[in-house]
Amino acid sequence: METTFELQRPISDREEILILENLKTLENVWNISVKSKTTSVSFEYQTWADREKVRRELHELGCRIINDTHRFDPT
């Protein structure tokens, strides 16, 4: 499955690198893309629990999620 988290504030270049490095260590999460201009993080994942791991990781990095595209998908 794939989703995009939209973040509340802009992402600096340093934060972008930190987000990519931290999310790449998570199991069952791949194709991670951080877009600083649209303040979003897109990724593919295996299960709902994997999606929540990404959410927690972003929260620990100080990123507040304001939108989750998966919530709009019927699957």
Coordinates of C-alpha atoms in Angstrom, one line a residue, residues 1-70:
M1 CA 0.0 0.0 0.0
E2 CA 1.1 3.6 -0.5
T3 CA 0.4 6.8 1.4
T4 CA 1.5 10.3 1.8
F5 CA 1.8 12.3 5.1
E6 CA 1.5 16.0 4.7
L7 CA 3.4 17.9 7.4
Q8 CA 2.4 21.1 9.1
R9 CA 5.7 23.0 8.5
P10 CA 8.3 23.2 5.9
I11 CA 11.1 20.6 6.0
S12 CA 14.8 21.9 6.0
D13 CA 17.4 20.0 4.0
R14 CA 18.9 18.7 7.2
E15 CA 15.5 17.4 8.3
E16 CA 14.9 15.8 4.9
I17 CA 18.1 13.8 5.3
L18 CA 17.3 12.8 8.9
I19 CA 13.8 11.7 7.9
L20 CA 15.1 9.5 5.0
E21 CA 17.8 8.0 7.2
N22 CA 15.4 7.1 10.0
L23 CA 12.6 5.7 7.8
K24 CA 15.0 3.6 5.8
T25 CA 15.8 1.6 8.9
L26 CA 12.1 0.5 9.4
E27 CA 11.1 -2.9 8.2
N28 CA 8.4 -3.3 5.6
V29 CA 8.7 0.4 4.5
W30 CA 10.1 1.3 1.1
N31 CA 10.1 3.8 -1.7
I32 CA 10.4 6.7 0.7
S33 CA 10.2 10.1 -0.8
V34 CA 10.5 13.4 1.1
K35 CA 9.3 16.6 -0.8
S36 CA 10.4 19.7 1.1
K37 CA 8.4 22.0 -1.3
T38 CA 5.1 20.3 -0.6
T39 CA 6.1 19.4 2.9
S40 CA 5.2 15.7 2.4
V41 CA 6.5 12.3 3.0
S42 CA 5.4 9.5 0.7
F43 CA 6.1 5.8 1.2
E44 CA 4.9 2.3 0.6
Y45 CA 4.3 -0.2 3.4
Q46 CA 3.1 -3.7 4.1
T47 CA 0.6 -3.4 7.0
W48 CA -1.3 -0.8 9.0
A49 CA 1.2 -1.3 11.9
D50 CA 4.1 -0.3 9.5
R51 CA 2.3 2.9 8.6
E52 CA 1.9 3.7 12.3
K53 CA 5.6 3.1 12.8
V54 CA 6.3 5.8 10.3
R55 CA 3.8 8.1 11.9
R56 CA 5.5 7.6 15.3
E57 CA 9.0 8.1 13.8
L58 CA 8.0 11.4 12.2
H59 CA 6.4 12.5 15.5
E60 CA 9.7 11.7 17.4
L61 CA 11.5 13.8 14.8
G62 CA 9.2 16.8 15.6
C63 CA 7.1 16.6 12.5
R64 CA 3.3 17.1 12.9
I65 CA 1.2 15.3 10.4
I66 CA -1.8 17.3 9.2
N67 CA -3.1 15.0 6.4
D68 CA -2.8 11.3 5.5
T69 CA -3.8 10.4 2.0
H70 CA -4.5 6.8 3.0

